[in-house]
Amino acid sequence: MTLTGRTALITGAAGAIGSAAARLLSQAGARLVLADMVRDPTEDLSRELGGLAVQADLSDPGAVSGMAASVLDQVGRIDILVNNAGALNNAKIATTTLEEWHRVQSINVDAAFLLSQAFLPGMRAARWGRVINLSSYAAKSGGLTAGTAYSVSKAAMIGLTFSIAREVAGEGVTANAIAPAYVMSPMVSEQLTDAQRQTQLAAIPVGRFCEPEEVAHAVMFLASPLAGFITGEVIDMNGGMHFD
């Protein structure tokens, strides 16, 4: 499971899932690039784990491309890309504005596309790489757990995963997605009311929310050499809410 000599970039690194994944990847020996729009928590995590902290507004395509170019100048190549950053929106179709639609898509999908586009050439040249995209149960449930823009963006992440996986399968690079439902993070603790949390908790067959560390272990496995024969897969982590 060692990742010594590999460099991993994690977006949304200061969040619950991002920081948990960063710790596991660091323990496995990976060098870290921690990307987030919030400066202080990202730099605190960088001081704790080592590696490079970078700040970028993922809703701005120019900022994403600039950040990618700067990272490549500093570290040479990204071997593991974890597209984890995301913006939640609970508005359904009738109340979703076009402005909010574009904001959610830009953060949740466009940034992942631009970063994959920037870092895949290095992976292909090295004939080793991992693209790990964070999707959501919302993509498979028609927005049961989120709004229209968010659900569509996470469905698009699955399509992006499949497209990358198909294109680079013969070049030592894998692309996979993880689709969690209700991870205990600020998205759940702060953006849902207590009544909403209790309603959703009652609908989860295992009777609890997912922990960030559980998602991080899935990230770690997909990044590991032992997952080299797995590509184009979506790992569901929803406590029994959905089977396929």
Coordinates of C-alpha atoms in Angstrom, one line a residue:
M1 CA 0.0 0.0 0.0
T2 CA 3.0 2.3 0.0
L3 CA 2.9 5.5 -2.0
T4 CA 6.5 6.6 -1.3
G5 CA 7.7 8.7 -4.2
R6 CA 4.2 9.6 -5.3
T7 CA 2.7 13.1 -5.2
A8 CA -1.0 13.6 -4.4
L9 CA -3.1 16.7 -4.9
I10 CA -6.3 16.9 -2.9
T11 CA -8.9 19.7 -3.6
G12 CA -11.1 20.7 -0.7
A13 CA -8.1 19.6 1.5
A14 CA -9.2 21.6 4.5
G15 CA -12.6 19.9 4.7
A16 CA -13.6 16.8 6.6
I17 CA -13.0 14.3 3.8
G18 CA -10.1 16.1 2.3
S19 CA -8.1 16.4 5.5
A20 CA -8.9 12.7 6.4
A21 CA -7.7 11.6 3.0
A22 CA -4.6 13.8 3.3
R23 CA -3.6 12.1 6.6
L24 CA -3.9 8.6 5.2
L25 CA -2.1 9.4 2.0
S26 CA 0.7 11.1 4.0
Q27 CA 1.0 8.0 6.3
A28 CA 1.4 5.9 3.1
G29 CA 4.4 8.0 2.1
A30 CA 2.8 10.3 -0.5
R31 CA 4.0 13.9 -0.9
L32 CA 1.0 16.2 -0.5
V33 CA -0.3 19.2 -2.4
L34 CA -3.2 20.6 -0.4
A35 CA -5.6 22.8 -2.4
D36 CA -8.4 24.8 -0.9
M37 CA -9.9 28.3 -1.1
V38 CA -9.5 28.9 2.7
R39 CA -5.9 29.8 3.6
D40 CA -5.4 29.3 7.3
P41 CA -6.8 25.8 7.8
T42 CA -5.0 24.6 4.6
E43 CA -1.7 26.0 5.8
D44 CA -2.3 24.5 9.3
L45 CA -2.8 21.1 7.7
S46 CA 0.3 21.6 5.6
R47 CA 2.4 22.4 8.7
E48 CA 1.0 19.2 10.4
L49 CA 1.5 16.8 7.4
G50 CA 4.1 18.6 5.3
G51 CA 3.8 19.3 1.6
L52 CA 2.6 22.3 -0.3
A53 CA -0.5 24.4 0.5
V54 CA -2.1 26.2 -2.4
Q55 CA -5.1 28.5 -2.5
A56 CA -7.5 28.8 -5.4
D57 CA -11.1 29.7 -6.0
L58 CA -12.4 26.6 -8.0
S59 CA -15.3 28.6 -9.3
D60 CA -12.9 30.6 -11.4
P61 CA -11.5 28.6 -14.4
G62 CA -8.5 31.0 -14.7
A63 CA -7.6 30.5 -11.1
V64 CA -7.8 26.7 -11.4
S65 CA -5.6 26.7 -14.5
G66 CA -3.1 29.1 -12.9
M67 CA -3.0 26.9 -9.7
A68 CA -2.4 23.8 -11.8
A69 CA 0.5 25.4 -13.7
S70 CA 2.1 26.7 -10.5
V71 CA 1.8 23.3 -8.9
L72 CA 3.5 21.6 -11.8
D73 CA 6.3 24.2 -11.7
Q74 CA 6.9 23.4 -8.1
V75 CA 6.5 19.6 -7.9
G76 CA 7.0 18.4 -11.4
R77 CA 4.2 15.9 -11.7
I78 CA 1.0 14.9 -9.9
D79 CA 0.6 11.2 -9.6
I80 CA -2.7 11.1 -7.6
L81 CA -5.5 13.6 -8.2
V82 CA -8.3 13.6 -5.6
N83 CA -11.1 15.8 -6.9
N84 CA -12.9 16.2 -3.6
A85 CA -13.9 19.9 -3.4
G86 CA -17.6 20.5 -3.8
A87 CA -20.4 23.1 -3.3
L88 CA -23.7 21.9 -1.9
N89 CA -27.0 23.4 -3.0
N90 CA -30.4 22.1 -1.8
A91 CA -32.6 24.1 -4.2
K92 CA -34.8 22.1 -6.5
I93 CA -35.4 22.9 -10.2
A94 CA -38.1 25.5 -9.7
T95 CA -36.0 27.7 -7.4
T96 CA -32.5 27.1 -8.9
T97 CA -31.2 30.2 -10.7
L98 CA -29.0 29.9 -13.7
E99 CA -26.3 31.8 -11.8
E100 CA -26.3 29.2 -9.0
W101 CA -26.5 26.4 -11.5
H102 CA -23.3 27.6 -13.1
R103 CA -21.5 28.2 -9.8
V104 CA -22.2 24.7 -8.6
Q105 CA -21.1 23.1 -11.9
S106 CA -18.0 25.2 -12.0
I107 CA -16.8 24.1 -8.6
N108 CA -18.0 20.5 -8.7
V109 CA -17.3 19.5 -12.3
D110 CA -15.4 22.2 -14.3
A111 CA -12.5 22.3 -11.8
A112 CA -12.2 18.5 -11.8
F113 CA -12.1 18.6 -15.6
L114 CA -9.5 21.3 -15.8
L115 CA -7.2 19.6 -13.1
S116 CA -7.5 16.3 -14.8
Q117 CA -6.6 17.9 -18.1
A118 CA -3.6 19.5 -16.5
F119 CA -2.2 16.5 -14.7
L120 CA -3.1 13.6 -16.9
P121 CA -0.2 14.2 -19.4
G122 CA 2.3 13.7 -16.6
M123 CA 0.6 10.5 -15.4
R124 CA 0.4 9.1 -18.9
A125 CA 4.1 9.9 -19.5
A126 CA 5.0 8.1 -16.3
R127 CA 2.6 5.3 -17.1
W128 CA 1.2 5.5 -13.6
G129 CA -1.5 7.6 -12.1
R130 CA -4.8 7.8 -10.2
V131 CA -7.7 10.1 -10.7
I132 CA -10.2 9.8 -7.8
N133 CA -13.5 11.8 -8.1
L134 CA -15.9 12.4 -5.3
S135 CA -19.4 12.0 -6.6
S136 CA -22.5 11.5 -4.3
Y137 CA -25.5 9.3 -3.7
A138 CA -27.4 12.3 -4.9
A139 CA -26.2 11.4 -8.5
K140 CA -27.9 8.0 -8.3
S141 CA -31.1 9.0 -6.4
G142 CA -32.3 11.9 -8.6
G143 CA -31.5 14.4 -5.9
L144 CA -33.1 12.6 -3.0
T145 CA -30.5 14.1 -0.7
A146 CA -29.7 17.4 -2.4
G147 CA -30.8 20.0 -4.9
T148 CA -30.9 19.8 -8.7
A149 CA -27.7 21.6 -9.5
Y150 CA -25.7 19.5 -7.0
S151 CA -27.2 16.2 -8.1
V152 CA -26.6 16.9 -11.8
S153 CA -23.0 18.0 -11.0
K154 CA -22.3 14.8 -9.2
A155 CA -23.8 12.7 -12.0
A156 CA -21.5 14.6 -14.3
M157 CA -18.5 13.5 -12.1
I158 CA -19.4 9.9 -12.8
G159 CA -19.5 10.6 -16.5
L160 CA -16.1 12.3 -16.3
T161 CA -14.7 9.4 -14.4
F162 CA -15.9 6.9 -17.0
S163 CA -14.6 9.0 -19.9
I164 CA -11.1 9.4 -18.3
A165 CA -11.0 5.7 -17.4
R166 CA -11.8 4.6 -20.9
E167 CA -9.3 7.0 -22.5
V168 CA -6.3 6.1 -20.3
A169 CA -6.9 2.5 -19.3
G170 CA -4.0 1.2 -21.3
E171 CA -1.5 3.7 -20.0
G172 CA -1.2 2.7 -16.4
V173 CA -3.7 5.3 -15.2
T174 CA -6.9 4.6 -13.4
A175 CA -10.0 6.8 -12.8
N176 CA -12.6 5.9 -10.2
A177 CA -15.3 7.6 -8.2
I178 CA -16.7 7.4 -4.7
A179 CA -20.4 8.2 -4.1
P180 CA -21.0 8.8 -0.4
A181 CA -24.3 9.7 1.3
Y182 CA -24.3 12.0 4.3
V183 CA -20.8 12.2 5.5
M184 CA -20.5 13.9 8.9
S185 CA -19.1 17.2 7.8
P186 CA -20.1 20.8 7.8
M187 CA -22.3 20.1 4.7
V188 CA -24.4 17.9 7.0
S189 CA -23.9 19.6 10.4
E190 CA -24.3 23.2 9.2
Q191 CA -26.3 23.2 5.9
L192 CA -29.1 20.9 7.1
T193 CA -31.6 21.7 9.8
D194 CA -31.9 19.4 12.8
A195 CA -35.2 18.2 11.4
Q196 CA -33.7 17.4 8.0
R197 CA -30.8 15.5 9.7
Q198 CA -33.2 13.4 11.7
T199 CA -35.3 12.7 8.7
Q200 CA -32.3 11.5 6.7
L201 CA -30.8 9.6 9.5
A202 CA -34.1 7.6 9.8
A203 CA -33.8 6.7 6.1
I204 CA -30.3 5.2 6.4
P205 CA -30.6 1.5 6.9
V206 CA -27.3 1.2 9.0
G207 CA -28.7 3.9 11.3
R208 CA -25.8 6.4 11.2
F209 CA -24.0 8.9 9.0
C210 CA -20.8 8.1 7.2
E211 CA -17.6 9.2 8.9
P212 CA -15.0 11.1 6.8
E213 CA -12.3 8.6 7.7
E214 CA -14.4 5.9 6.0
V215 CA -14.4 7.8 2.7
A216 CA -10.7 8.5 3.2
H217 CA -9.9 4.8 3.4
A218 CA -11.7 4.3 0.1
V219 CA -9.6 7.1 -1.4
M220 CA -6.5 5.4 0.0
F221 CA -7.3 2.0 -1.5
L222 CA -8.1 3.5 -4.9
A223 CA -4.8 5.3 -4.8
S224 CA -2.8 2.3 -3.8
P225 CA -0.9 -0.1 -6.2
L226 CA -3.3 -2.8 -5.2
A227 CA -6.1 -1.0 -7.0
G228 CA -4.4 -0.9 -10.4
F229 CA -6.9 -3.4 -12.0
I230 CA -9.9 -1.3 -10.9
T231 CA -10.9 1.6 -13.2
G232 CA -14.2 3.2 -14.3
E233 CA -15.7 2.1 -11.0
V234 CA -18.1 3.9 -8.6
I235 CA -17.8 2.9 -5.0
D236 CA -21.1 3.4 -3.2
M237 CA -20.9 4.4 0.4
N238 CA -24.5 5.0 1.5
G239 CA -25.3 2.8 4.4
G240 CA -27.6 0.5 2.4
M241 CA -29.8 3.3 0.9
H242 CA -29.0 2.1 -2.6
F243 CA -27.9 -1.2 -4.2
D244 CA -26.6 -1.8 -7.7

